[in-house]
Coordinates of C-alpha atoms in Angstrom, one line a residue:
X1 CA -50.8 -31.1 -39.9
X2 CA -49.9 -28.4 -42.4
X3 CA -46.9 -29.2 -44.5
X4 CA -43.9 -26.8 -44.2
X5 CA -43.3 -24.4 -47.0
X6 CA -40.6 -25.2 -49.4
X7 CA -37.8 -22.6 -49.6
X8 CA -38.6 -21.9 -53.2
X9 CA -42.2 -21.0 -52.4
X10 CA -41.2 -17.4 -51.4
X11 CA -41.3 -16.7 -55.1
X12 CA -45.0 -17.1 -55.1
X13 CA -45.3 -14.2 -52.6
X14 CA -43.6 -11.7 -54.9
X15 CA -46.1 -9.5 -56.8
X16 CA -46.2 -10.2 -60.6
X17 CA -44.9 -6.7 -61.6
X18 CA -41.8 -7.2 -59.5
X19 CA -41.3 -10.7 -61.0
X20 CA -41.4 -9.1 -64.5
X21 CA -39.1 -6.3 -63.4
X22 CA -36.7 -8.8 -62.0
X23 CA -36.8 -10.9 -65.2
X24 CA -36.1 -7.8 -67.3
X25 CA -33.2 -6.6 -65.0
X26 CA -31.5 -10.0 -64.6
X27 CA -32.2 -11.6 -67.9
X28 CA -32.2 -8.6 -70.3
X29 CA -30.7 -5.4 -69.0
X30 CA -27.8 -6.8 -66.8
X31 CA -26.5 -9.3 -69.4
X32 CA -26.6 -6.6 -72.1
X33 CA -24.8 -4.1 -69.8
X34 CA -22.2 -6.8 -68.8
X35 CA -21.6 -7.9 -72.4
X36 CA -21.2 -4.3 -73.6
X37 CA -18.9 -3.5 -70.7
X38 CA -16.7 -6.5 -71.5
X39 CA -16.8 -5.6 -75.2
X40 CA -15.6 -2.1 -74.3
X41 CA -12.9 -3.3 -72.0
X42 CA -11.6 -5.7 -74.6
X43 CA -11.6 -3.0 -77.3
X44 CA -9.9 -0.6 -74.9
X45 CA -7.2 -3.2 -74.1
X46 CA -6.7 -3.9 -77.8
X47 CA -6.4 -0.2 -78.6
X48 CA -4.0 0.3 -75.7
X49 CA -1.8 -2.7 -76.8
X50 CA -1.8 -1.6 -80.5
X51 CA -1.0 2.0 -79.7
X52 CA 1.7 0.9 -77.2
X53 CA 3.2 -1.3 -79.8
X54 CA 3.1 1.6 -82.4
X55 CA 4.8 3.9 -79.8
X56 CA 7.5 1.4 -79.1
X57 CA 8.1 1.1 -82.8
X58 CA 8.4 4.9 -83.0
X59 CA 10.9 5.0 -80.1
X60 CA 12.9 2.2 -81.8
X61 CA 12.9 4.1 -85.1
X62 CA 14.2 7.3 -83.5
X63 CA 16.8 5.3 -81.5
X64 CA 17.9 3.5 -84.6
X65 CA 18.3 6.8 -86.6
X66 CA 20.2 8.3 -83.6
X67 CA 22.6 5.3 -83.5
X68 CA 23.1 5.6 -87.2
X69 CA 24.5 9.1 -86.6
X70 CA 26.7 7.8 -83.7
X71 CA 27.9 4.8 -85.6
X72 CA 28.8 7.0 -88.6
X73 CA 30.7 9.3 -86.4
X74 CA 32.6 6.3 -84.9
X75 CA 33.4 5.2 -88.5
X76 CA 34.8 8.7 -89.2
X77 CA 36.8 8.6 -86.1
X78 CA 38.2 5.2 -87.1
X79 CA 39.2 6.5 -90.5
X80 CA 41.0 9.5 -89.0
X81 CA 42.8 7.4 -86.4
X82 CA 43.9 4.9 -89.2
X83 CA 45.5 7.7 -91.3
X84 CA 49.2 7.2 -90.5
X85 CA 50.5 10.2 -92.6
X86 CA 48.0 12.4 -90.9
X87 CA 49.0 11.2 -87.4
X88 CA 52.7 11.8 -88.3
X89 CA 51.9 15.4 -89.3
X90 CA 50.2 16.0 -86.0
X91 CA 53.2 14.4 -84.1
X92 CA 55.9 16.3 -86.0
X93 CA 57.8 18.9 -84.0
X94 CA 57.5 22.0 -86.1
X95 CA 60.6 24.3 -85.7
X96 CA 58.5 27.5 -86.1
X97 CA 55.1 28.8 -86.9
X98 CA 56.0 29.2 -90.6
X99 CA 56.7 25.5 -91.0
X100 CA 53.4 24.6 -89.3
X101 CA 51.3 26.9 -91.4
X102 CA 52.9 25.6 -94.6
X103 CA 51.8 22.1 -93.6
X104 CA 48.4 23.4 -92.5
X105 CA 47.8 25.1 -95.8
X106 CA 49.0 22.2 -97.8
X107 CA 47.3 19.3 -96.0
X108 CA 45.7 20.0 -92.7
X109 CA 43.2 22.8 -93.6
X110 CA 40.5 20.6 -95.3
X111 CA 41.4 17.2 -93.7
X112 CA 38.6 17.4 -91.0
X113 CA 36.4 20.0 -92.8
X114 CA 35.5 17.5 -95.5
X115 CA 33.6 15.3 -93.0
X116 CA 31.6 18.2 -91.6
X117 CA 30.7 19.3 -95.1
X118 CA 29.5 15.8 -96.0
X119 CA 27.5 15.2 -92.9
X120 CA 25.1 17.8 -91.7
X121 CA 24.7 16.4 -88.3
X122 CA 28.4 17.2 -87.5
X123 CA 28.5 20.5 -85.8
X124 CA 32.2 20.6 -85.2
X125 CA 35.3 18.4 -85.5
X126 CA 38.6 19.1 -83.8
X127 CA 41.7 17.4 -82.7
X128 CA 43.4 18.2 -79.4
X129 CA 47.0 17.3 -79.0
X130 CA 49.8 17.6 -76.4
X131 CA 52.2 18.7 -79.3
X132 CA 53.1 22.3 -78.2
X133 CA 54.2 23.2 -81.8
X134 CA 50.5 22.9 -83.0
X135 CA 49.0 26.4 -83.3
X136 CA 45.5 26.8 -81.9
X137 CA 42.9 27.5 -84.6
X138 CA 40.3 26.1 -86.9
X139 CA 40.2 22.4 -86.1
X140 CA 43.5 21.9 -84.3
X141 CA 44.4 22.8 -80.7
X142 CA 47.3 22.3 -78.4
X143 CA 46.0 21.0 -75.1
X144 CA 45.9 23.8 -72.5
X145 CA 45.3 23.6 -68.8
X146 CA 41.7 24.7 -69.4
X147 CA 41.2 21.9 -71.9
X148 CA 42.6 19.4 -69.4
X149 CA 40.2 20.7 -66.8
X150 CA 37.2 20.4 -69.2
X151 CA 34.6 17.7 -68.6
X152 CA 35.1 15.8 -71.9
X153 CA 38.8 15.5 -71.3
X154 CA 38.5 14.2 -67.8
X155 CA 36.0 11.6 -69.0
X156 CA 38.1 10.3 -72.0
X157 CA 41.3 10.3 -70.0
X158 CA 39.7 8.4 -67.2
X159 CA 37.9 5.9 -69.5
X160 CA 39.5 2.5 -70.4
X161 CA 37.8 2.8 -73.9
X162 CA 39.2 4.5 -76.8
X163 CA 35.8 5.8 -78.0
X164 CA 33.3 7.6 -75.7
X165 CA 30.0 9.2 -76.3
X166 CA 29.5 11.9 -73.7
X167 CA 27.6 15.1 -72.9
X168 CA 28.9 18.0 -71.0
X169 CA 28.7 21.8 -70.6
X170 CA 31.5 23.7 -72.3
X171 CA 32.7 26.6 -74.4
X172 CA 31.8 26.8 -78.0
X173 CA 35.1 26.6 -79.9
X174 CA 33.7 28.8 -82.6
X175 CA 32.3 31.3 -80.2
X176 CA 34.4 30.9 -76.9
X177 CA 32.3 33.1 -74.5
X178 CA 29.1 31.1 -75.1
X179 CA 28.3 28.2 -72.8
X180 CA 26.4 25.3 -74.5
X181 CA 25.4 21.7 -74.0
X182 CA 27.4 19.4 -76.2
X183 CA 26.9 15.8 -77.3
X184 CA 30.3 14.7 -78.5
X185 CA 32.0 11.5 -79.7
X186 CA 35.6 11.6 -78.2
X187 CA 38.3 9.3 -79.8
X188 CA 41.7 8.7 -78.4
X189 CA 44.1 8.7 -81.5
X190 CA 46.7 6.1 -80.4
X191 CA 46.4 3.4 -83.1
X192 CA 50.2 3.4 -83.8
X193 CA 53.0 2.7 -81.5
X194 CA 55.8 5.2 -80.9
X195 CA 53.6 8.3 -81.1
X196 CA 55.3 10.9 -78.9
X197 CA 52.1 12.9 -78.2
X198 CA 48.7 12.1 -77.0
X199 CA 45.9 13.2 -79.4
X200 CA 42.1 13.3 -79.1
X201 CA 39.4 13.7 -81.8
X202 CA 36.3 15.5 -80.7
X203 CA 33.2 15.3 -82.9
X204 CA 30.4 17.5 -81.7
X205 CA 26.9 16.5 -82.9
X206 CA 24.5 19.1 -84.1
X207 CA 21.7 19.1 -81.5
X208 CA 19.2 20.6 -84.0
X209 CA 19.6 17.6 -86.2
X210 CA 18.9 15.3 -83.3
X211 CA 15.8 17.3 -82.5
X212 CA 14.7 16.9 -86.2
X213 CA 14.6 13.1 -85.5
X214 CA 12.4 13.8 -82.4
X215 CA 10.1 16.1 -84.5
X216 CA 9.2 13.2 -86.9
X217 CA 7.2 11.6 -84.1
X218 CA 5.9 14.7 -82.4
X219 CA 2.3 13.8 -83.1
X220 CA 2.8 10.6 -81.0
X221 CA 5.6 11.1 -78.5
X222 CA 7.7 13.6 -76.8
X223 CA 11.4 12.6 -76.5
X224 CA 14.2 13.1 -73.9
X225 CA 17.7 11.9 -74.5
X226 CA 19.5 11.0 -71.2
X227 CA 23.2 10.5 -70.8
X228 CA 25.0 8.0 -68.5
X229 CA 24.5 10.2 -65.5
X230 CA 20.7 10.3 -66.0
X231 CA 20.8 13.9 -67.1
X232 CA 18.5 15.4 -69.8
X233 CA 20.8 16.2 -72.8
X234 CA 18.0 17.0 -75.2
X235 CA 14.3 17.2 -75.2
X236 CA 11.6 17.6 -77.9
X237 CA 10.2 20.8 -76.3
X238 CA 13.4 22.5 -75.0
X239 CA 16.7 23.8 -76.1
X240 CA 19.7 23.8 -73.8
X241 CA 21.7 26.5 -75.5
X242 CA 21.6 29.0 -72.8
X243 CA 23.9 31.1 -70.7
X244 CA 21.9 30.1 -67.6
X245 CA 23.9 27.3 -66.0
X246 CA 20.9 26.2 -63.9
X247 CA 19.1 25.2 -67.2
X248 CA 21.8 22.9 -68.4
X249 CA 22.0 19.2 -68.0
X250 CA 19.3 18.7 -65.2
X251 CA 19.0 15.3 -63.7
X252 CA 15.8 13.6 -64.6
X253 CA 13.8 11.8 -61.8
X254 CA 10.7 11.0 -63.7
X255 CA 11.8 7.5 -64.4
X256 CA 11.6 6.7 -60.7
X257 CA 7.9 7.2 -60.8
X258 CA 5.5 4.7 -62.5
X259 CA 4.3 6.2 -65.8
X260 CA 3.6 5.2 -69.4
X261 CA 7.1 6.2 -70.6
X262 CA 9.0 4.0 -73.0
X263 CA 12.7 3.7 -72.3
X264 CA 15.1 2.5 -75.0
X265 CA 18.8 1.8 -74.4
X266 CA 20.7 3.3 -77.4
X267 CA 22.9 0.2 -77.9
X268 CA 25.0 -2.4 -76.2
X269 CA 28.2 -0.8 -77.3
X270 CA 30.5 0.3 -74.5
X271 CA 30.8 3.9 -75.7
X272 CA 27.0 4.4 -75.4
X273 CA 26.6 2.5 -72.1
X274 CA 24.0 4.3 -69.8
X275 CA 22.6 6.4 -72.7
X276 CA 18.8 6.1 -73.0
X277 CA 16.1 7.4 -75.2
X278 CA 12.8 8.1 -73.3
X279 CA 9.6 8.5 -75.1
X280 CA 6.6 10.1 -73.4
X281 CA 3.2 9.4 -75.2
X282 CA 1.3 12.5 -76.1
X283 CA -1.9 10.5 -75.6
X284 CA -3.9 12.3 -78.4
X285 CA -4.1 9.3 -80.7
X286 CA -4.8 6.8 -77.9
X287 CA -7.5 9.1 -76.5
X288 CA -9.1 9.4 -79.9
X289 CA -9.1 5.6 -80.3
X290 CA -10.6 5.2 -76.8
X291 CA -13.2 7.7 -77.6
X292 CA -14.2 5.9 -80.8
X293 CA -14.3 2.5 -78.9
X294 CA -16.5 4.2 -76.2
X295 CA -18.9 5.7 -78.8
X296 CA -19.2 2.3 -80.5
X297 CA -19.9 0.6 -77.2
X298 CA -22.5 3.2 -76.2
X299 CA -24.3 2.9 -79.5
X300 CA -24.4 -0.9 -79.3
X301 CA -25.6 -0.7 -75.6
X302 CA -28.4 1.7 -76.5
X303 CA -29.5 -0.4 -79.5
X304 CA -29.4 -3.6 -77.6
X305 CA -31.2 -2.1 -74.6
X306 CA -33.9 0.0 -76.3
X307 CA -35.1 -2.7 -78.7
X308 CA -35.5 -5.5 -76.1
X309 CA -36.9 -3.0 -73.6
X310 CA -39.7 -2.0 -76.0
X311 CA -40.5 -5.6 -76.8
X312 CA -40.6 -6.5 -73.1
X313 CA -42.8 -3.6 -72.4
X314 CA -45.4 -4.6 -75.0
X315 CA -45.4 -8.3 -73.9
X316 CA -45.4 -7.5 -70.1
X317 CA -48.1 -4.9 -70.5
X318 CA -50.3 -7.5 -72.3
X319 CA -49.9 -9.9 -69.3
X320 CA -49.9 -7.5 -66.5
X321 CA -53.0 -5.5 -67.6
X322 CA -55.2 -8.6 -67.9
X323 CA -53.8 -10.3 -64.7
X324 CA -54.3 -7.1 -62.7
X325 CA -57.9 -6.8 -63.9
X326 CA -58.5 -10.6 -63.1
X327 CA -57.0 -10.1 -59.6
X328 CA -59.2 -7.0 -59.0
X329 CA -62.4 -9.0 -59.9
X330 CA -61.3 -12.0 -57.9
X331 CA -60.9 -9.7 -54.9
X332 CA -64.5 -8.6 -55.4
X333 CA -65.6 -12.1 -55.1
X334 CA -64.4 -12.0 -51.5
X335 CA -67.1 -9.4 -50.9
X336 CA -69.8 -11.4 -52.8
X337 CA -69.5 -9.2 -55.9
X338 CA -69.5 -11.6 -58.8
X339 CA -68.8 -9.2 -61.7
X340 CA -67.8 -10.5 -65.1
X341 CA -64.7 -9.1 -66.9
X342 CA -65.8 -7.2 -70.0
X343 CA -62.8 -7.2 -72.4
X344 CA -61.3 -9.1 -75.2
X345 CA -59.6 -11.9 -73.3
X346 CA -57.1 -13.1 -75.9
X347 CA -56.4 -16.7 -76.9
X348 CA -53.5 -17.4 -74.5
X349 CA -53.5 -19.0 -71.1
X350 CA -54.6 -15.8 -69.3
X351 CA -57.4 -15.4 -71.8
X352 CA -58.5 -18.9 -70.9
X353 CA -58.5 -18.0 -67.2
X354 CA -60.5 -14.9 -67.8
X355 CA -63.1 -16.9 -69.7
X356 CA -63.2 -19.5 -67.0
X357 CA -63.6 -16.8 -64.4
X358 CA -66.5 -15.2 -66.3
X359 CA -68.2 -18.6 -66.6
X360 CA -67.6 -19.3 -62.8
X361 CA -69.1 -16.0 -61.7
X362 CA -72.1 -16.5 -63.8
X363 CA -72.8 -20.0 -62.3
X364 CA -72.1 -18.7 -58.7
X365 CA -74.6 -15.9 -59.2
X366 CA -77.3 -18.4 -60.3
X367 CA -76.5 -20.7 -57.3
X368 CA -76.6 -18.0 -54.8
X369 CA -79.9 -16.7 -56.1
X370 CA -81.4 -20.2 -55.7
X371 CA -80.2 -22.2 -52.7
X372 CA -76.6 -21.7 -51.5
X373 CA -76.8 -18.2 -50.2
X374 CA -79.1 -19.4 -47.4
X375 CA -76.9 -22.4 -46.7
X376 CA -73.9 -20.3 -46.4
X377 CA -75.5 -17.9 -44.0
X378 CA -76.6 -20.9 -41.8
X379 CA -73.1 -22.4 -41.8
X380 CA -71.6 -19.0 -41.0
X381 CA -73.9 -18.8 -38.0
X382 CA -73.0 -22.3 -36.8
X383 CA -69.3 -21.6 -37.3
X384 CA -69.5 -18.4 -35.3
X385 CA -71.2 -20.3 -32.5
X386 CA -68.6 -23.0 -32.4
X387 CA -65.8 -20.5 -32.4
X388 CA -67.4 -18.6 -29.5
X389 CA -67.6 -22.0 -27.5
X390 CA -64.1 -22.9 -28.3
X391 CA -62.8 -19.5 -27.1
X392 CA -64.8 -19.9 -24.0
X393 CA -63.3 -23.4 -23.3
X394 CA -59.9 -22.1 -24.0
X395 CA -60.3 -19.3 -21.5
X396 CA -61.1 -21.8 -18.8
X397 CA -57.8 -23.6 -19.1
X398 CA -55.8 -22.9 -15.9
X399 CA -52.0 -23.0 -16.1
X400 CA -52.0 -24.6 -12.6
X401 CA -54.0 -27.5 -14.0
X402 CA -51.2 -28.2 -16.5
X403 CA -48.6 -28.0 -13.6
X404 CA -50.7 -30.4 -11.4
X405 CA -51.1 -32.8 -14.3
X406 CA -47.3 -32.9 -14.9
X407 CA -46.8 -33.7 -11.2
X408 CA -49.3 -36.6 -11.5
X409 CA -47.5 -37.9 -14.5
X410 CA -44.2 -37.6 -12.6
X411 CA -45.6 -39.7 -9.8
X412 CA -46.6 -42.4 -12.2
X413 CA -43.2 -42.4 -14.0
X414 CA -41.4 -42.7 -10.7
X415 CA -43.6 -45.6 -9.7
X416 CA -42.9 -47.5 -12.8
X417 CA -39.2 -46.3 -13.0
X418 CA -39.4 -44.4 -16.2
X419 CA -36.2 -42.6 -15.2
X420 CA -35.5 -40.8 -18.5
X421 CA -39.0 -39.6 -18.9
X422 CA -39.0 -38.7 -15.2
X423 CA -36.1 -36.3 -15.6
X424 CA -37.8 -34.6 -18.6
X425 CA -41.2 -34.2 -16.8
X426 CA -39.5 -33.0 -13.6
X427 CA -37.6 -30.4 -15.6
X428 CA -40.7 -29.4 -17.4
X429 CA -42.6 -29.1 -14.1
X430 CA -39.8 -27.0 -12.6
X431 CA -39.9 -24.7 -15.7
X432 CA -43.7 -24.3 -15.2
X433 CA -43.3 -23.6 -11.6
X434 CA -40.6 -21.1 -12.3
X435 CA -42.7 -19.3 -14.9
X436 CA -45.6 -19.2 -12.4
X437 CA -43.5 -18.0 -9.5
X438 CA -41.5 -15.3 -11.4
X439 CA -43.1 -11.9 -10.7
X440 CA -40.2 -9.5 -11.3
X441 CA -38.8 -8.7 -14.6
X442 CA -35.2 -8.7 -13.4
X443 CA -33.6 -11.9 -12.1
X444 CA -30.1 -13.1 -11.2
X445 CA -27.8 -14.6 -13.7
X446 CA -27.7 -17.7 -11.5
X447 CA -31.6 -18.1 -11.8
X448 CA -31.4 -17.6 -15.6
X449 CA -28.6 -20.2 -16.0
X450 CA -30.5 -22.6 -13.8
X451 CA -33.6 -22.2 -15.9
X452 CA -31.5 -22.6 -19.2
X453 CA -30.0 -25.8 -17.8
X454 CA -33.4 -27.4 -17.2
X455 CA -34.4 -26.5 -20.7
X456 CA -31.2 -27.9 -22.3
X457 CA -31.7 -31.2 -20.3
X458 CA -35.0 -31.6 -22.1
X459 CA -33.3 -30.9 -25.4
X460 CA -30.6 -33.4 -24.4
X461 CA -33.3 -36.0 -23.9
X462 CA -34.7 -35.2 -27.4
X463 CA -31.5 -35.4 -29.3
X464 CA -29.7 -38.0 -27.0
X465 CA -26.0 -38.5 -27.9
X466 CA -26.3 -36.1 -30.9
X467 CA -26.6 -33.0 -28.6
X468 CA -24.2 -31.6 -26.0
X469 CA -24.1 -28.3 -24.1
X470 CA -21.6 -26.3 -22.1
X471 CA -22.3 -23.6 -19.5
X472 CA -19.3 -21.4 -18.8
X473 CA -20.3 -18.9 -16.1
X474 CA -18.0 -16.8 -14.0
X475 CA -19.0 -17.1 -10.3
X476 CA -18.4 -13.4 -9.9
X477 CA -21.4 -12.6 -12.1
X478 CA -24.0 -15.1 -10.6
X479 CA -25.6 -12.4 -8.4
X480 CA -25.9 -9.8 -11.1
X481 CA -29.5 -9.0 -12.3
X482 CA -30.6 -9.2 -15.9
X483 CA -34.0 -9.3 -17.7
X484 CA -35.6 -12.7 -17.2
X485 CA -35.5 -15.2 -20.1
X486 CA -33.2 -12.9 -22.0
X487 CA -30.6 -15.7 -22.4
X488 CA -33.1 -18.5 -22.5
X489 CA -34.8 -17.0 -25.6
X490 CA -31.4 -17.0 -27.4
X491 CA -30.8 -20.6 -26.4
X492 CA -34.3 -21.7 -27.5
X493 CA -33.8 -19.9 -30.8
X494 CA -30.4 -21.7 -31.4
X495 CA -32.0 -25.1 -30.7
X496 CA -35.1 -24.5 -32.8
X497 CA -33.5 -22.8 -35.8
X498 CA -29.9 -23.6 -35.7
X499 CA -29.6 -27.2 -34.5
X500 CA -32.9 -28.8 -35.3
X501 CA -32.4 -29.4 -39.0
X502 CA -28.6 -30.5 -39.1
X503 CA -27.4 -34.1 -39.1
X504 CA -24.1 -33.7 -37.4
X505 CA -23.4 -33.6 -33.6
X506 CA -25.1 -30.6 -32.2
X507 CA -23.4 -28.3 -29.6
X508 CA -24.4 -25.2 -27.8
X509 CA -22.2 -23.1 -25.6
X510 CA -23.4 -20.4 -23.2
X511 CA -21.0 -18.2 -21.3
X512 CA -21.3 -15.2 -19.0
X513 CA -18.1 -13.5 -17.9
X514 CA -17.0 -10.2 -16.3
X515 CA -14.9 -8.0 -18.6
X516 CA -13.3 -4.6 -18.1
X517 CA -16.2 -2.8 -19.7
X518 CA -19.1 -4.8 -18.2
X519 CA -20.9 -8.1 -18.5
X520 CA -20.4 -10.2 -21.6
X521 CA -22.9 -12.9 -22.5
X522 CA -22.5 -15.2 -25.5
X523 CA -24.7 -18.0 -26.9
X524 CA -22.9 -20.1 -29.7
X525 CA -24.0 -23.1 -31.6
X526 CA -22.6 -25.2 -34.5
X527 CA -25.9 -25.4 -36.4
X528 CA -26.8 -24.5 -40.0
X529 CA -26.0 -20.8 -39.5
X530 CA -27.8 -17.9 -41.2
X531 CA -27.6 -16.8 -44.8
X532 CA -25.8 -13.5 -45.3
X533 CA -28.9 -11.8 -46.8
X534 CA -31.2 -13.2 -44.1
X535 CA -28.8 -12.1 -41.3
X536 CA -28.8 -8.5 -42.8
X537 CA -32.6 -8.6 -42.9
X538 CA -32.8 -9.7 -39.2
X539 CA -30.4 -7.1 -38.0
X540 CA -32.2 -4.4 -40.0
X541 CA -35.6 -5.4 -38.7
X542 CA -34.7 -5.9 -35.0
X543 CA -35.8 -2.3 -34.2
X544 CA -38.9 -2.2 -36.4
X545 CA -42.3 -1.7 -34.8
X546 CA -44.0 -4.0 -37.4
X547 CA -44.9 -7.5 -36.2
X548 CA -44.3 -9.9 -39.1
X549 CA -44.3 -13.0 -36.9
X550 CA -40.7 -13.7 -37.7
X551 CA -37.8 -13.6 -35.3
X552 CA -40.1 -12.7 -32.4
X553 CA -37.7 -14.1 -29.8
X554 CA -34.6 -12.2 -31.0
X555 CA -36.6 -9.0 -31.4
X556 CA -38.2 -9.4 -27.9
X557 CA -34.7 -9.8 -26.3
X558 CA -33.3 -6.9 -28.3
X559 CA -36.2 -4.5 -27.3
X560 CA -36.1 -5.4 -23.7
X561 CA -32.3 -4.8 -23.5
X562 CA -32.8 -1.5 -25.3
X563 CA -35.6 -0.5 -22.8
X564 CA -33.8 -1.6 -19.6
X565 CA -30.5 -0.1 -20.5
X566 CA -31.5 3.0 -22.3
X567 CA -30.1 1.8 -25.6
X568 CA -26.5 1.4 -24.2
X569 CA -26.4 -2.4 -24.1
X570 CA -25.2 -3.9 -27.4
X571 CA -26.6 -6.9 -29.2
X572 CA -24.8 -8.5 -32.1
X573 CA -25.1 -11.6 -34.3
X574 CA -22.3 -13.3 -36.2
X575 CA -22.9 -16.3 -38.4
X576 CA -21.1 -18.5 -40.9
X577 CA -23.3 -20.9 -42.8
X578 CA -23.0 -24.5 -41.8
X579 CA -20.4 -23.7 -39.2
X580 CA -21.5 -21.6 -36.3
X581 CA -23.7 -18.8 -35.0
X582 CA -22.6 -16.5 -32.1
X583 CA -25.0 -14.1 -30.4
X584 CA -23.3 -11.6 -28.0
X585 CA -24.8 -9.3 -25.4
X586 CA -22.7 -6.6 -23.7
X587 CA -24.1 -4.6 -20.8
X588 CA -21.9 -1.6 -19.7
X589 CA -20.4 -1.7 -16.3
X590 CA -22.3 1.4 -15.0
X591 CA -25.8 0.2 -15.7
X592 CA -27.5 -2.9 -14.1
X593 CA -24.2 -4.8 -13.3
X594 CA -25.0 -4.6 -9.6
X595 CA -25.4 -7.4 -7.0
X596 CA -28.8 -8.6 -6.2
X597 CA -28.8 -6.8 -2.8
X598 CA -28.3 -3.4 -4.5
X599 CA -30.9 -1.4 -6.3
X600 CA -31.1 -1.6 -10.0
X601 CA -30.3 1.5 -12.0
X602 CA -33.2 0.7 -14.3

């Protein structure tokens, strides 16, 4: 008896050139590509992390410089608020304008101007007071109704804090008709008790100075300064000094969307609460670094691919050329052409094979010319005669003889009470009788299930307690007609290929039910299952015309279903390795799902 092939033996069936190609692809090309891809991914991540860290540093630097300006303005406001004589002059009720202007010329004129002269980032400093004797002009204003309705006044008067950084749209004190965006530090001047009037210091920052901070990082980031209401106060690429009110302090919604923006809170101080600096990467530096990393990866990939490929080609060509020539001459031996291989064989193993082949062919030629050619011819004649006699005897075997023999064995088993063997032989005899009596291609579901049950009883005898089966058939479908042995072939396939090689308890389940769309037949087993690649191969080759000798039963059932039902019946296979395999047949309601007494649509 021929030993079964080992699963690893399929490698021997693969042509040598495909083996070499597989070795090159899996052992050379694929590892090189994977390593280079991982190298590029790692470099890319490192570049992204490094550039991101640099961008965060840039945003931190701009935020720090911006807070330095704000903190210096807070320090100036603290100095002004702590000047008691200055506060007294602002609270003094001047009897007339002449008295106010005398004080203004002697003391007030340059009191605030000195700070704006020393700090270029201060655009304007002014004090607004409820003292009605203060004359409007320069840096001092008596609070008017218009001032009280202004945005900055409403915010500082409604805030519990004495200091507030705010942005608003208002009138330029130095050019009243012009509407601008202001970023101002507002300070309530109420350090001393007993002050009769409320006073507010307003320090307007020069937006151009803030944009100069943004410009230092323009090669890396674009900046936006957002106030506590999420409005864009200032941006690197835009100016908000405009008469068009629609262009001022627009709410920014870009932070709600995922992006690479870097958001930095100005500080934890209460007067800057809600203020944020947003940096948007320009991407040029990162893209350049990524391009360098990609070029380096491509150069390494090309070098590591080309050199091993050339070496592999030289080595493989040395092997492949000589093996193909050896294979060609060995095929000629089949046709009694014993030609020697005329080439330099080499000193490796293949060279030794070629030398041995040349030696063998030389000896065979000598033997054939002397004796063996006549002996071989004689043996060929005897062999052909024996084959002809064997075929003749085989053609004389009558299936009825086998059926009668089974009946004779059955009588003997009954006589000597071999009950288990009796059941098996009785089922086998019934199967033979059924096969001999079936003439039509279409039979009822009831007949098919009866035939399957006899077959499963034989399998039950074979596996004993390690095998069980279940037949779940809807009585409503027993009289419907289907192609004969269409279910039996699937059951036999499950027993032979699914259950035979497993060690656990074997179970097979057969069902036939009536569903809304037609007849549904399933055959399920808990055998070893089908590998994913093999299952794909089976499904792809069910419809092929080539007869490879594999999966004949499945292909036969599939083609008969396709023939009888004009391709509308479905045939599917689902399998999980070492768990279960389910084969499903669905026949539409309007085809051959008719009782036996009616004519088939086929």
